Amino acid sequence: AFLSSNDVNQSNEFGSNPISPKVISKILDVVNTFINTETQFYKYNEGGYLISCYNVLKALGSLARNEANMKELKNNGIVKKIIEFIQNRKDNLLETSDRTVEELSTMIWILSFDQDCKNEFLSNGIVEILKGFNVKDSESVKRAVDGALFILIGNQNQNHQSRSNIKGQVMISYCWAQKEKARGIANYLQSKNIPIWIDIEQMEGS
């Protein structure tokens, strides 16, 4: 899964090659194990090699970053599985594992760039579940949760302005060589209460 996310092919419409459907099917079978049991690890073979839940979610996120895989993921009900996972495991796995919350939120963040996935998450109460995660003690988990919420519902926490007064946001586009200059511009606009969006911190997905 991790290797496939870098399988570039500029001759097709996605700019990358899809992974074998068998790989996606196998990984989703493993996800089913986490949905339907109380386990925190998947036993890979007779030798007892264990794969943690967060690594499985990270692998799925890697696949979803490659847009060539999105059709296959959606055909296999990826969003439904993620929703089932959250609903079934929020009291034991998600409340005890920061890494799992981080990878799950990142997965939702990536998938939500697809409008169909986004709508499905929104109609199944995922926003409230994400808001309910206790992320104060981990900056990386907070970033993942905030990123998912940003794509799902936008920035509803702008300081000094009511939501009704915000008509949009200034998106700052830049080349990486000018990253620090772009950040300076962003900070200046924010100091003037102008809502901005900049991908230094908020960009995920393909």
XYZ file of C-alpha atoms in Angstrom:
206
model
C 0.000 0.000 0.000
C 2.778 2.448 0.898
C 4.704 1.687 -2.281
C 1.660 2.075 -4.519
C 1.027 5.677 -3.481
C 4.158 6.641 -5.413
C 3.402 4.591 -8.534
C 3.434 7.500 -10.984
C 2.054 7.175 -14.513
C 1.563 10.452 -16.366
C -0.088 8.722 -19.335
C -3.379 8.039 -17.560
C -6.038 10.434 -16.258
C -5.004 10.115 -12.599
C -1.254 10.538 -13.058
C -0.704 7.303 -11.154
C -1.399 3.585 -11.380
C -4.063 1.835 -9.291
C -3.037 -0.976 -6.983
C -4.426 -4.486 -7.504
C -8.050 -4.775 -6.306
C -6.923 -7.872 -4.373
C -4.700 -5.709 -2.164
C -7.576 -3.357 -1.363
C -9.874 -6.293 -0.692
C -7.347 -7.905 1.651
C -6.737 -4.726 3.645
C -10.482 -4.112 3.985
C -10.888 -7.686 5.246
C -8.382 -6.807 7.958
C -10.399 -3.661 8.757
C -13.445 -5.911 9.208
C -11.524 -7.727 11.931
C -11.145 -4.461 13.834
C -14.800 -3.545 13.234
C -16.216 -6.843 14.465
C -13.888 -7.824 17.333
C -12.296 -6.233 20.387
C -8.750 -6.824 19.138
C -6.076 -4.122 18.846
C -3.844 -6.186 16.518
C -4.303 -8.323 13.423
C -2.441 -11.640 13.452
C -0.917 -11.846 9.998
C 0.183 -15.490 9.767
C 0.896 -18.653 11.713
C 4.159 -17.179 12.947
C 2.114 -14.683 14.905
C 3.241 -11.483 13.191
C 0.997 -8.728 14.577
C -0.076 -5.591 12.734
C -1.521 -2.771 14.818
C -4.799 -1.134 13.885
C -3.227 2.255 13.243
C -0.800 0.765 10.702
C -3.701 -0.788 8.792
C -5.495 2.569 8.759
C -2.272 4.264 7.654
C -1.997 1.797 4.760
C -5.555 2.605 3.693
C -4.767 6.311 3.854
C -1.756 5.720 1.635
C -3.953 3.975 -0.910
C -6.553 6.753 -0.825
C -3.887 9.403 -1.534
C -3.473 7.752 -4.931
C -6.612 8.891 -6.721
C -6.430 5.929 -9.079
C -7.510 3.762 -6.121
C -10.529 5.818 -5.100
C -13.049 4.113 -7.388
C -12.086 0.691 -6.047
C -12.155 1.906 -2.451
C -15.604 3.443 -2.941
C -16.904 0.327 -4.693
C -15.805 -1.641 -1.633
C -17.744 0.644 0.709
C -14.747 2.305 2.328
C -16.765 5.092 3.970
C -19.350 2.677 5.375
C -16.536 0.615 6.887
C -14.873 3.659 8.440
C -18.211 4.742 9.927
C -18.826 1.242 11.318
C -15.325 1.206 12.744
C -15.829 4.507 14.555
C -19.214 3.526 15.900
C -18.111 0.070 17.085
C -14.719 0.945 18.551
C -15.000 4.497 19.859
C -15.317 3.336 23.460
C -12.373 0.941 23.601
C -9.872 1.314 20.771
C -10.201 4.981 19.881
C -10.295 6.244 23.454
C -7.147 4.329 24.369
C -4.972 4.798 21.277
C -3.883 8.258 20.113
C -2.150 6.786 17.076
C -5.373 5.088 15.970
C -7.333 8.341 16.345
C -4.635 10.147 14.353
C -4.617 7.676 11.455
C -8.409 7.375 11.425
C -8.822 11.160 11.310
C -6.193 11.425 8.575
C -8.077 8.764 6.619
C -11.326 10.741 6.920
C -9.425 13.909 5.943
C -8.084 12.312 2.755
C -11.348 10.635 1.757
C -13.356 13.817 2.310
C -11.703 15.482 -0.678
C -14.068 13.216 -2.629
C -17.535 14.799 -2.529
C -19.428 11.490 -2.310
C -17.320 10.380 0.661
C -17.674 13.780 2.294
C -21.469 13.715 2.006
C -21.618 10.228 3.477
C -19.483 11.255 6.456
C -21.601 14.364 7.027
C -24.882 12.445 6.958
C -23.634 9.905 9.507
C -22.639 12.198 12.344
C -18.872 11.913 11.894
C -18.336 15.623 12.598
C -19.703 15.300 16.138
C -17.623 12.183 16.763
C -14.450 13.953 15.589
C -15.248 16.947 17.794
C -15.665 14.579 20.731
C -12.139 13.166 20.545
C -9.842 14.307 23.356
C -6.839 15.574 21.406
C -5.392 18.161 23.793
C -2.311 16.135 24.720
C -1.071 15.367 21.193
C -0.294 17.981 18.566
C -0.189 15.432 15.727
C -3.598 13.974 16.654
C -5.062 17.482 16.973
C -3.716 18.379 13.537
C -5.307 15.289 11.978
C -8.680 15.876 13.638
C -8.626 19.590 12.750
C -7.683 18.746 9.154
C -10.611 16.336 8.802
C -13.018 18.859 10.310
C -11.666 21.626 8.078
C -12.465 19.652 4.925
C -15.849 18.481 6.230
C -17.244 21.744 7.585
C -14.694 24.495 6.939
C -13.145 26.728 9.569
C -15.924 27.576 12.005
C -13.617 28.943 14.673
C -12.330 32.164 13.175
C -11.398 34.587 15.963
C -12.980 38.040 16.229
C -15.708 37.353 13.639
C -19.073 35.693 13.666
C -19.625 32.938 11.134
C -22.352 34.938 9.407
C -19.846 37.669 8.532
C -17.437 35.328 6.754
C -18.189 35.199 3.050
C -15.157 33.140 2.094
C -11.466 32.711 2.640
C -8.313 33.965 0.969
C -6.404 30.971 -0.396
C -2.667 31.529 -0.546
C -0.904 29.639 -3.323
C 2.880 29.595 -3.511
C 5.925 27.602 -4.554
C 7.823 25.783 -1.811
C 10.861 28.042 -2.199
C 8.654 30.918 -1.005
C 7.023 29.033 1.879
C 8.254 31.382 4.609
C 7.201 34.476 2.670
C 3.757 32.930 2.138
C 3.504 32.197 5.874
C 4.361 35.836 6.620
C 1.597 37.048 4.317
C -0.810 34.612 5.952
C 0.069 35.876 9.420
C -0.394 39.474 8.326
C -3.837 38.809 6.818
C -4.906 36.903 9.917
C -3.816 39.845 12.085
C -6.332 41.920 10.082
C -9.077 39.335 10.777
C -9.098 38.148 7.171
C -9.836 34.390 7.010
C -7.139 32.545 5.083
C -6.423 29.025 3.872
C -2.847 27.927 3.265
C -1.685 24.382 2.523
C 1.443 24.533 4.714
C -0.653 22.991 7.468
C -3.984 22.070 5.926
C -3.367 20.164 2.695
C -3.906 16.414 2.425
C -5.036 14.005 -0.270
C -4.408 13.885 -3.983
